[in-house]
Short mmCIF file of C-alpha atoms and ligand atoms in Angstrom, two decimals:
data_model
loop_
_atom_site.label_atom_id
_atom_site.label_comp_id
_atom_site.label_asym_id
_atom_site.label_seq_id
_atom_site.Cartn_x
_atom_site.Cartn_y
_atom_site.Cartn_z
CA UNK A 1319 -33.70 -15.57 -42.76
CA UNK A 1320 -32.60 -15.50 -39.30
CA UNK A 1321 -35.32 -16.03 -36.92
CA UNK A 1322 -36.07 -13.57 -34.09
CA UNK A 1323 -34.55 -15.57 -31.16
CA UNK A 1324 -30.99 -16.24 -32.58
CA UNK A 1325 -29.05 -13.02 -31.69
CA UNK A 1326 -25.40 -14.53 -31.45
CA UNK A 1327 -23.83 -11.52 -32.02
CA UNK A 1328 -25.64 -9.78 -29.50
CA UNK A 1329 -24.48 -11.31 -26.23
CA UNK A 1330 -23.72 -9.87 -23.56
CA UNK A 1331 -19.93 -8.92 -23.12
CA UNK A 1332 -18.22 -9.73 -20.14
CA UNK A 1333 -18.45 -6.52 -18.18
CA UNK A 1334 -15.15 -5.18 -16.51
CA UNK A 1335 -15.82 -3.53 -13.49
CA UNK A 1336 -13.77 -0.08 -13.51
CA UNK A 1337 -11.58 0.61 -10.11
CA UNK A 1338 -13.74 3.79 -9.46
CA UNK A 1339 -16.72 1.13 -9.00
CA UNK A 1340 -14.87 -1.86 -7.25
CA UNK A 1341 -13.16 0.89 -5.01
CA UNK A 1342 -17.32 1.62 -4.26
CA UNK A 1343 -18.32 -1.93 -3.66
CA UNK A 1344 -15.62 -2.75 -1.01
CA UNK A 1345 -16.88 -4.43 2.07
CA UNK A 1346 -16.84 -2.46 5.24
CA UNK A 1347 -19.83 -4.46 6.82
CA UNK A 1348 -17.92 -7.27 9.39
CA UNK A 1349 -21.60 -9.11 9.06
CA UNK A 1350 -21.19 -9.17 5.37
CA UNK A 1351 -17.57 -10.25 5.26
CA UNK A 1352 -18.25 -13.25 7.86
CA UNK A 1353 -21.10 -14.31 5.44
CA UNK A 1354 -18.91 -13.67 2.57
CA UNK A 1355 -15.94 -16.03 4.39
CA UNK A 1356 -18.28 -18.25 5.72
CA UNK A 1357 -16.87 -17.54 9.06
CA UNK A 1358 -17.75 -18.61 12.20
CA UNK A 1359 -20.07 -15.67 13.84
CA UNK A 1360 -19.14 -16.36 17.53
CA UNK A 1361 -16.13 -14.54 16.72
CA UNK A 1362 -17.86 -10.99 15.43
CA UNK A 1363 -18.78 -9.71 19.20
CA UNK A 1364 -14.88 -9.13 19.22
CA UNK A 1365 -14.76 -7.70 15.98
CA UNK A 1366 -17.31 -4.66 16.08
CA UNK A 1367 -15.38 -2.55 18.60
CA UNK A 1368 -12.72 -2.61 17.08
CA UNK A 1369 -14.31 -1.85 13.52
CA UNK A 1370 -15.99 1.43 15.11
CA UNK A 1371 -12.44 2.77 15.52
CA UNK A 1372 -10.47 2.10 12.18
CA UNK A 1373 -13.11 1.10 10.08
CA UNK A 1374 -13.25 -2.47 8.09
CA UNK A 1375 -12.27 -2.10 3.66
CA UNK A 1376 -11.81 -5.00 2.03
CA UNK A 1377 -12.13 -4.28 -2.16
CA UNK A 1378 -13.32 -7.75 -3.74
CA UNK A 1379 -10.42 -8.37 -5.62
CA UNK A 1380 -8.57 -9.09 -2.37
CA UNK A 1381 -11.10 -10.90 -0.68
CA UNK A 1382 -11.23 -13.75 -3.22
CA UNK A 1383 -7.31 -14.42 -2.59
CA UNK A 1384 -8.99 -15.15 1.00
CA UNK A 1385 -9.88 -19.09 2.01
CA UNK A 1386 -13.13 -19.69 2.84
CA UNK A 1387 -13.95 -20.45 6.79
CA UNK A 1388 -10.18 -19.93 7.55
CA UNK A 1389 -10.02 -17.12 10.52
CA UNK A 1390 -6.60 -17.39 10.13
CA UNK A 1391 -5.65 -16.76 6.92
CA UNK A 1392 -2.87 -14.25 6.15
CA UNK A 1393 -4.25 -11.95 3.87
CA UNK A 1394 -7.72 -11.67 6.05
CA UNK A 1395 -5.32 -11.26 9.09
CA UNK A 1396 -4.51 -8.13 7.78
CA UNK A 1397 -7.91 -6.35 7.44
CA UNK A 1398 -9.83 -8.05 9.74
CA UNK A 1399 -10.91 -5.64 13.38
CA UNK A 1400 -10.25 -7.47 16.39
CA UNK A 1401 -10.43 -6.89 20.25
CA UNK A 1402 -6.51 -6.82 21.00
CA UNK A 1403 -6.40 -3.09 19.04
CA UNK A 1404 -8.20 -1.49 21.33
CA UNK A 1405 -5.66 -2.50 24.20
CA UNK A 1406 -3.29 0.08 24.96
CA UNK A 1407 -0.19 -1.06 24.99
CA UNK A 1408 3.13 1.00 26.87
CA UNK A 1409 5.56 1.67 23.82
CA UNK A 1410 2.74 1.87 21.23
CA UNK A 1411 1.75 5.27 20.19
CA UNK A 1412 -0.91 7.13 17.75
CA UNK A 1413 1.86 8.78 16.04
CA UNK A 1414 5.06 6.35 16.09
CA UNK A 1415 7.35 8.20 13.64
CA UNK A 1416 6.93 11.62 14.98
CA UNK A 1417 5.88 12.31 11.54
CA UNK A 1418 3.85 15.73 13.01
CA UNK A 1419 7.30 16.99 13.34
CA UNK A 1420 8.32 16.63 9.37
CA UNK A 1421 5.16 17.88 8.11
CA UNK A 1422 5.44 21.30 8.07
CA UNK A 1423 2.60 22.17 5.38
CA UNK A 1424 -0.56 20.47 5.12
CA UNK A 1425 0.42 17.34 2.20
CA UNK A 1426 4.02 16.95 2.50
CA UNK A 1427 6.20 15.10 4.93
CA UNK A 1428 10.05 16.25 4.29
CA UNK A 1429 12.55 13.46 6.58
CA UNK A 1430 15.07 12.50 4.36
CA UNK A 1431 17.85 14.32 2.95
CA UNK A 1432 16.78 14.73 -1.39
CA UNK A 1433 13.37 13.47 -1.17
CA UNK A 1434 9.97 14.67 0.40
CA UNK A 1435 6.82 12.76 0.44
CA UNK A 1436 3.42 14.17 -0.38
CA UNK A 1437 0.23 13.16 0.73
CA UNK A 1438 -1.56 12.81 -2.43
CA UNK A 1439 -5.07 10.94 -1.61
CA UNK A 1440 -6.34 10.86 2.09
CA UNK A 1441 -8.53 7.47 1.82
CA UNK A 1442 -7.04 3.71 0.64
CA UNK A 1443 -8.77 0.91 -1.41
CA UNK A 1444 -8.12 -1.02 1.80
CA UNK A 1445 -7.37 -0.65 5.94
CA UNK A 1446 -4.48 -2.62 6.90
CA UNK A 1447 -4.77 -2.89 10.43
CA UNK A 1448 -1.11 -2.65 11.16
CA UNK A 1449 -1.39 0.75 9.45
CA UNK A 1450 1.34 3.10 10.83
CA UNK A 1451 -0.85 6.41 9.50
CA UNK A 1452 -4.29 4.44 10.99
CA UNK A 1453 -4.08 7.63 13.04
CA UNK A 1454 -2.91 10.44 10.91
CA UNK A 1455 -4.98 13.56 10.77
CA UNK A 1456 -5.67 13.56 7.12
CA UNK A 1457 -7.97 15.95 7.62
CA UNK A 1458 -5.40 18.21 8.50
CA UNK A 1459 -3.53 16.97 5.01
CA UNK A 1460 -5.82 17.06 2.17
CA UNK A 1461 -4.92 19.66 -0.08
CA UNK A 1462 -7.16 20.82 -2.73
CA UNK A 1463 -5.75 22.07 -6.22
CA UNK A 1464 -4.82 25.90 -5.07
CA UNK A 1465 -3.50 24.13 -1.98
CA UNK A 1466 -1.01 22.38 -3.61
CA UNK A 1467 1.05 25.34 -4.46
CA UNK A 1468 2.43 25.64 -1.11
CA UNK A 1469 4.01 22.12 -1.21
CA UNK A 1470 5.45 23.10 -5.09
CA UNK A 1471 7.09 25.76 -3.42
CA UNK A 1472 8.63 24.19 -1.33
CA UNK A 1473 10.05 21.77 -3.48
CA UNK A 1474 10.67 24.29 -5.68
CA UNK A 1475 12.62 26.49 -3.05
CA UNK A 1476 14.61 23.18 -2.15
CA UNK A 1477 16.95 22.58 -4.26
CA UNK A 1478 18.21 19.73 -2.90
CA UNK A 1479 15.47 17.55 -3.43
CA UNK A 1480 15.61 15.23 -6.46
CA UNK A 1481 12.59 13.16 -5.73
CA UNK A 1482 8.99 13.29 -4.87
CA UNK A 1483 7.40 10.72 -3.37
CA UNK A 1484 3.18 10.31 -3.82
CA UNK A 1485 2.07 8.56 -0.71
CA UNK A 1486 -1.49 8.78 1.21
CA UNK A 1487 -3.43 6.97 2.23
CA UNK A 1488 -2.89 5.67 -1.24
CA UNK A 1489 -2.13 7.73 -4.18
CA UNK A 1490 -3.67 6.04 -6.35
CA UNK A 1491 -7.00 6.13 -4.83
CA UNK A 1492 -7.25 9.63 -6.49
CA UNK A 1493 -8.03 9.80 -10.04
CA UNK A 1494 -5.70 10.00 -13.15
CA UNK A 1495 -5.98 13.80 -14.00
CA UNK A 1496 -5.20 15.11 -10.70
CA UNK A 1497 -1.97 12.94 -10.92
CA UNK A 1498 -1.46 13.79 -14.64
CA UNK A 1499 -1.99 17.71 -13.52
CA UNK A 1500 0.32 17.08 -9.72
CA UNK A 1501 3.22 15.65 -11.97
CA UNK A 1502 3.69 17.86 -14.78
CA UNK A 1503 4.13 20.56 -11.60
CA UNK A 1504 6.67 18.57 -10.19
CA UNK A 1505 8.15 18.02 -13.66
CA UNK A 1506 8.30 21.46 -14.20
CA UNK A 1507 10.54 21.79 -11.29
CA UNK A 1508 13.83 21.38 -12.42
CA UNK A 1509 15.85 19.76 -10.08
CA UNK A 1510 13.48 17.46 -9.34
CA UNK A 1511 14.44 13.62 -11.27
CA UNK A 1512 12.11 10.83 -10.24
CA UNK A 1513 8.64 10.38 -9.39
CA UNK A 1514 7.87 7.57 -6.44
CA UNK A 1515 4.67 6.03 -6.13
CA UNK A 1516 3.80 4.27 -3.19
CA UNK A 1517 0.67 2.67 -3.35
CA UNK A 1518 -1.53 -0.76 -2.75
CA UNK A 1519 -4.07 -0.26 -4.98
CA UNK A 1520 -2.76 -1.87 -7.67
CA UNK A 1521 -2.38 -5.27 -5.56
CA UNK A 1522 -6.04 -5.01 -3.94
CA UNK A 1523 -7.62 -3.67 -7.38
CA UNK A 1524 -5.98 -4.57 -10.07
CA UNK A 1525 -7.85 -2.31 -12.55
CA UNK A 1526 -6.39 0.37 -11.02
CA UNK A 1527 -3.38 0.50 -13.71
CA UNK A 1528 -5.26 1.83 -16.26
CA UNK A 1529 -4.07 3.03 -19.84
CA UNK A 1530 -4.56 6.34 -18.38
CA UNK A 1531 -1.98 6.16 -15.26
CA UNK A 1532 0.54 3.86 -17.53
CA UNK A 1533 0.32 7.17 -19.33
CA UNK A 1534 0.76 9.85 -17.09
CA UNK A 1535 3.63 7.96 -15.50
CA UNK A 1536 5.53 7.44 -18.96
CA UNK A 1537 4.61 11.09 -20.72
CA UNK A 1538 6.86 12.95 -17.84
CA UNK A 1539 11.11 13.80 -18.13
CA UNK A 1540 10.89 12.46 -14.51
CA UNK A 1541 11.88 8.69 -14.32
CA UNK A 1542 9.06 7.16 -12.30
CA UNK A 1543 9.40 4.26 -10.08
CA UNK A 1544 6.15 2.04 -8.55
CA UNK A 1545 7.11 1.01 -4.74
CA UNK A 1546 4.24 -1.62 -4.24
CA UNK A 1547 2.81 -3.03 -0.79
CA UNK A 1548 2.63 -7.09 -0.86
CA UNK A 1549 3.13 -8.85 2.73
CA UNK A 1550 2.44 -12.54 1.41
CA UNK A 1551 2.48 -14.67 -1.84
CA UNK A 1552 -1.26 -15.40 -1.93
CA UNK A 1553 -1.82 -11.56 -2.70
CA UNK A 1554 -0.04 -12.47 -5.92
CA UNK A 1555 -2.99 -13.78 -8.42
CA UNK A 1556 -2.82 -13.16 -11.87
CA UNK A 1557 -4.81 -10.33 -12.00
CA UNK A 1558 -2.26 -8.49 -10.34
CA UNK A 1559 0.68 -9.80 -12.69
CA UNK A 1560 -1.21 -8.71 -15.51
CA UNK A 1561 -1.35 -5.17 -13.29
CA UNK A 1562 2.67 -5.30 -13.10
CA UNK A 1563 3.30 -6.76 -16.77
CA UNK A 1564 1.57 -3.28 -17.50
CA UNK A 1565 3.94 -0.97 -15.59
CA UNK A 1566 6.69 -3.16 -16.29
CA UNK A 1567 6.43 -3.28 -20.35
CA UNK A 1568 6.13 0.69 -20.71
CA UNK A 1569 9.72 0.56 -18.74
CA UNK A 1570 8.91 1.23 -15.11
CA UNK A 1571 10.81 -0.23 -12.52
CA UNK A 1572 8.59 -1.85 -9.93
CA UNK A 1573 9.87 -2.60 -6.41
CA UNK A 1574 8.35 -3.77 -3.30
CA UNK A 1575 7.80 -3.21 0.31
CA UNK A 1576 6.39 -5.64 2.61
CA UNK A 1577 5.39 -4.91 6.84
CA UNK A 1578 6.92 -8.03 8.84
CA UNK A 1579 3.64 -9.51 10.31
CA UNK A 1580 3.20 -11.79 13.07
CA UNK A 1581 0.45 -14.51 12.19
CA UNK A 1582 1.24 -12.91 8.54
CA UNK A 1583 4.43 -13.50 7.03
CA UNK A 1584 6.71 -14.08 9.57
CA UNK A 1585 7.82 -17.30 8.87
CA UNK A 1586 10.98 -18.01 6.55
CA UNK A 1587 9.30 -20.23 3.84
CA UNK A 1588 6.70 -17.39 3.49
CA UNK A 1589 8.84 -14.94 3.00
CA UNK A 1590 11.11 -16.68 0.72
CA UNK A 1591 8.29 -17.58 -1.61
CA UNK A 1592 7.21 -14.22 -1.42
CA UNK A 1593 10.85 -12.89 -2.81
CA UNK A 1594 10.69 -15.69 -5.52
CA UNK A 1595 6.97 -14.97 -6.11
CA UNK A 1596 7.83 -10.84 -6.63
CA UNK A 1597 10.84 -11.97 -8.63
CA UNK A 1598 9.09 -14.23 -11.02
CA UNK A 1599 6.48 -11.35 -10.87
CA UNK A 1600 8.78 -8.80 -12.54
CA UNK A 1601 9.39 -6.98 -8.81
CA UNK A 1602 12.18 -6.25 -7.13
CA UNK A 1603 11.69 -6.68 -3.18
CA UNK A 1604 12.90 -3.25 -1.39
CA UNK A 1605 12.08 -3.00 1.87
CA UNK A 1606 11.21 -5.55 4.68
CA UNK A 1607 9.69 -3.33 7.72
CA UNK A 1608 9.72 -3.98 11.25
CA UNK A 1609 6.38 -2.74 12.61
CA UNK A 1610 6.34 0.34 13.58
CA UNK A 1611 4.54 0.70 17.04
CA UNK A 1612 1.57 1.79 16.49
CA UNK A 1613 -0.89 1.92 19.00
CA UNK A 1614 -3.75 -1.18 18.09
CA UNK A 1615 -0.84 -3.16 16.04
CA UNK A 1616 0.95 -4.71 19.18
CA UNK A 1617 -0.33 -8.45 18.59
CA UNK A 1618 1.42 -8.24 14.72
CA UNK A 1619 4.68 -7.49 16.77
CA UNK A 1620 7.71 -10.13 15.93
CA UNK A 1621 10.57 -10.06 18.51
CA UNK A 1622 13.91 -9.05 17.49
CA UNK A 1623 15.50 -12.36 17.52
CA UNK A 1624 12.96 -13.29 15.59
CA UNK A 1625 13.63 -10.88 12.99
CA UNK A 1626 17.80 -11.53 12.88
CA UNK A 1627 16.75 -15.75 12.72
CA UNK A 1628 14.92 -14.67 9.48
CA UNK A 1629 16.96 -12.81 7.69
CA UNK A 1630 19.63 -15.31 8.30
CA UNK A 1631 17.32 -17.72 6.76
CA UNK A 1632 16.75 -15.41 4.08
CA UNK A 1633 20.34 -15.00 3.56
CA UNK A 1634 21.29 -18.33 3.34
CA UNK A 1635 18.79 -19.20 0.84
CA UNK A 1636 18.23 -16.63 -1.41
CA UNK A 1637 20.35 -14.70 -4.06
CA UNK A 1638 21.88 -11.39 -2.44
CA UNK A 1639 19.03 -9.82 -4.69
CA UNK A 1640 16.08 -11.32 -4.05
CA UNK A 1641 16.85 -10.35 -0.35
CA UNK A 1642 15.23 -7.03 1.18
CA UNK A 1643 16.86 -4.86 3.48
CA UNK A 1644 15.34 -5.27 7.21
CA UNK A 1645 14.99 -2.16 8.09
CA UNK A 1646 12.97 -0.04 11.03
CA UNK A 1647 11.95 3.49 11.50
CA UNK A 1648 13.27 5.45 14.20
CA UNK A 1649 11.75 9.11 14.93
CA UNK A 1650 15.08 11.58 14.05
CA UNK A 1651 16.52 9.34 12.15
CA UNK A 1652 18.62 10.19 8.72
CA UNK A 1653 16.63 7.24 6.99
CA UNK A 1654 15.55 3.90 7.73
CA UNK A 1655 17.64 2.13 9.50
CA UNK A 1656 18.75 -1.26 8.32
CA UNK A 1657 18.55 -3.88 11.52
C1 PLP B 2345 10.21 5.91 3.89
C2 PLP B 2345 10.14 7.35 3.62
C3 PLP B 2345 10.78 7.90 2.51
C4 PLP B 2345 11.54 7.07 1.51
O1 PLP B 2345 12.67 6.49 2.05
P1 PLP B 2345 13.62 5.61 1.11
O2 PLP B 2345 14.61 5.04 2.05
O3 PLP B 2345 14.18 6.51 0.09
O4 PLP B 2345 12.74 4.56 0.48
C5 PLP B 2345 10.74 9.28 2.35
N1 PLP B 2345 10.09 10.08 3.23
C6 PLP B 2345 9.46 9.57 4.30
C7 PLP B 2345 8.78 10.49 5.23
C8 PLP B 2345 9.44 8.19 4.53
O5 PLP B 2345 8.80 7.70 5.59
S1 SF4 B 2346 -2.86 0.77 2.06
FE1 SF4 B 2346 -1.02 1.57 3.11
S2 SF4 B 2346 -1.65 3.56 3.97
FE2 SF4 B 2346 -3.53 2.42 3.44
S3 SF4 B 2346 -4.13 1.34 5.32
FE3 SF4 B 2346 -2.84 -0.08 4.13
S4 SF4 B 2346 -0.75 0.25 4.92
FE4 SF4 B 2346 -1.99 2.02 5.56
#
C-alpha cells in the first residue's frame, strides 16, 4: 500500500508562463528594475523624467540576458529612461520619416513602390528608447475589425502591391486570431504574394511563437517571411533559438534587422559576433540602420565615419552574406537608402 505522503506522480509540473501573461508582468516600475539589476539608485533621479514621457517595458525574458549592477550594459542601454531624451536637440524631430505623409488611412503606411505596411498592434512587449515611432499617434492608427476594410481596399484597389508588411508597435503583440482572420483577407487578395512580419516579440518573449502563429503563418498561399529586431549577441539565449528553430523548421525564412547604437553595438567585434551569432542562429542579417533622428535618441547617434570604418571592418571580415546592408531612411525617398 502506498502511504498517504508519497504522491510522486503528483508533482507539480514546471509551469510555462504563456506570452499573454509575461507580456502582463513586464516591468515598467524604474524602482523595481534598479532593485531587480541591483543598480546603483543615485542614478534613478535622472531616470524618472524621462520615464514619464515614453514609458519604461522591460518583459522578463529580456531582463535576465541583462548583467547584474552593470549600468552599462547593452541590452539595458536600450530600455533604460534617461535625462539626455528630454534634451531637444536641432535635427531631431517627433516624426523623422515624414511617415504622416504616407499614411493616408488610419493602419497603413504605403512608401515603397509593391509593398505597404500596416499597423497591426499599437503597443510592444518592450520600449526601445531609440524608437523611431516613440512618437507616433497610434491612437490615430488602431483599427478595429470593420476598420480594417478600408486598408483591404486599398490593397485590393492597388494592384501593384505584392506584399504586406504587419508592423506596429509590434504585430505580434496582438493575438493569433486577429492575425489568422487579417491574413486570410490579404490572402484573398490576389495579387498580393508574401506576408512580412516585423516584430520583437519573439526575441524579448520567446513564447510568443506559439503552435498557433507557426500555424497561421504556414496555412496561407502567401509565402511569409519573419524580419526580426536583434541589436546585440547577448539578446541571443536559447530560449530565443528554440523561438527561431520553430519558424525556421515549418519553412519560414527568418531575417534580421538591427538599429546601429552608440554605447550598443557600435563596435566591430559586436557586430561581427552578432552576424555569426544570427547565422549560427538560422537568421539571415537584413538590414543595419542608421538611427533615424528622432527627437530623445540623439546620445545613441554614431557619426558617419564611424559608420563607413565599420562596415569596412565588416567587410573585410565577414562572408559577403553574413554582411547587412547599411542603410538610412530619408523622408521622399524610393526606399532605404544604402550608405
Ligand atoms: C522599411 C519599410 C518598408 C520595407 O522596406 P524594405 O526595403 O522592403 O525592407 C516598407 N514600408 C515602409 C513604410 C518602411 O518603412
Ligand atoms: S519593439 Fe520596435 S516599434 Fe516597439 S519600441 Fe522597440 S523599436 Fe519601437
Amino acid at each position: 500500500m502506498i502511504p498517504h505522503t508519497a504522491t510522486p506522480l503528483q508533482t507539480t509540473p514546471v509551469q510555462t508562463i504563456s506570452w499573454q501573461d509575461e507580456l502582463a508582468r513586464a516591468i515598467s516600475d524604474p524602482r523595481k528594475l534598479f532593485a531587480l539589476l541591483e543598480l546603483d539608485t543615485a542614478t534613478l533621479a535622472s531616470v524618472l523624467p524621462a520615464h514619464k514621457d515614453f514609458k519604461l517595458k522591460v518583459p522578463h525574458p529580456y531582463l535576465k540576458k541583462i548583467r547584474r549592477g552593470d549600468i552599462n550594459d547593452p541590452l539595458l542601454r536600450q530600455v533604460l529612461p534617461i535625462g539626455n531624451e528630454l534634451a531637444e536637440m536641432p535635427g531631431y524631430h517627433t516624426d523623422p520619416l515624414a511617415e504622416s505623409m504616407a499614411n493616408p488611412m488610419p493602419g497603413l503606411i504605403h512608401k515603397y513602390h509593391g509593398r505597404v505596411l500596416l499597423v497591426v498592434s499599437p503597443a510592444c512587449a518592450i520600449h526601445c528608447r531609440y524608437c523611431f515611432r516613440r512618437h507616433f499617434p497610434y491612437q490615430n492608427n488602431n483599427p478595429g475589425r470593420q476598420q480594417w476594410q478600408r486598408p483591404l481596399d486599398y490593397i485590393a484597389m492597388n494592384p501593384s502591391i505584392n506584399e504586406v508588411i504587419f508592423s506596429g508597435g509590434d504585430p505580434l503583440a496582438a493575438n493569433d486570431q486577429h492575425l489568422r482572420w487579417l491574413t486570410e483577407q490579404i490572402a484573398s487578395i490576389a495579387h498580393v504574394k508574401r506576408l512580412r512580419v516585423h516584430t520583437r516579440l519573439p526575441v524579448v518573449i520567446p513564447s510568443r511563437i506559439t503552435a498557433d502563429c507557426v500555424k497561421w503563418l504556414t496555412e496561407t498561399r502567401l509565402q511569409s517571411i519573419v524580419v526580426l529586431h536583434i541589436n546585440h549577441p547577448n539578446e541571443l539565449g536559447n530560449d530565443v533559438q528554440e523561438a527561431v528553430a520553430r519558424l525556421k523548421s515549418a519553412g519560414i525564412d527568418v531575417l534580421n534587422q538591427t538599429v546601429l547604437l552608440n554605447g550598443v553595438n557600435a563596435r566591430a567585434d559586436t557586430l561581427i559576433s552578432l552576424s555569426e551569432k544570427l547565422y549560427e542562429t538560422g537568421i539571415l542579417p537584413y538590414y543595419l540602420h542608421v538611427l533615424d533622428a528622432v527627437q530623445g535618441a540623439e546620445h545613441f547617434a554614431v557619426k558617419d565615419e564611424k559608420v563607413k570604418e565599420l562596415q569596412q571592418q565588416m567587410l573585410a571580415r565577414l562572408p559577403g552574406y553574413l554582411v547587412p546592408r547599411i542603410v538610412i531612411e530619408k523622408p521622399g525617398a524610393a526606399s532605404k537608402l544604402p550608405v
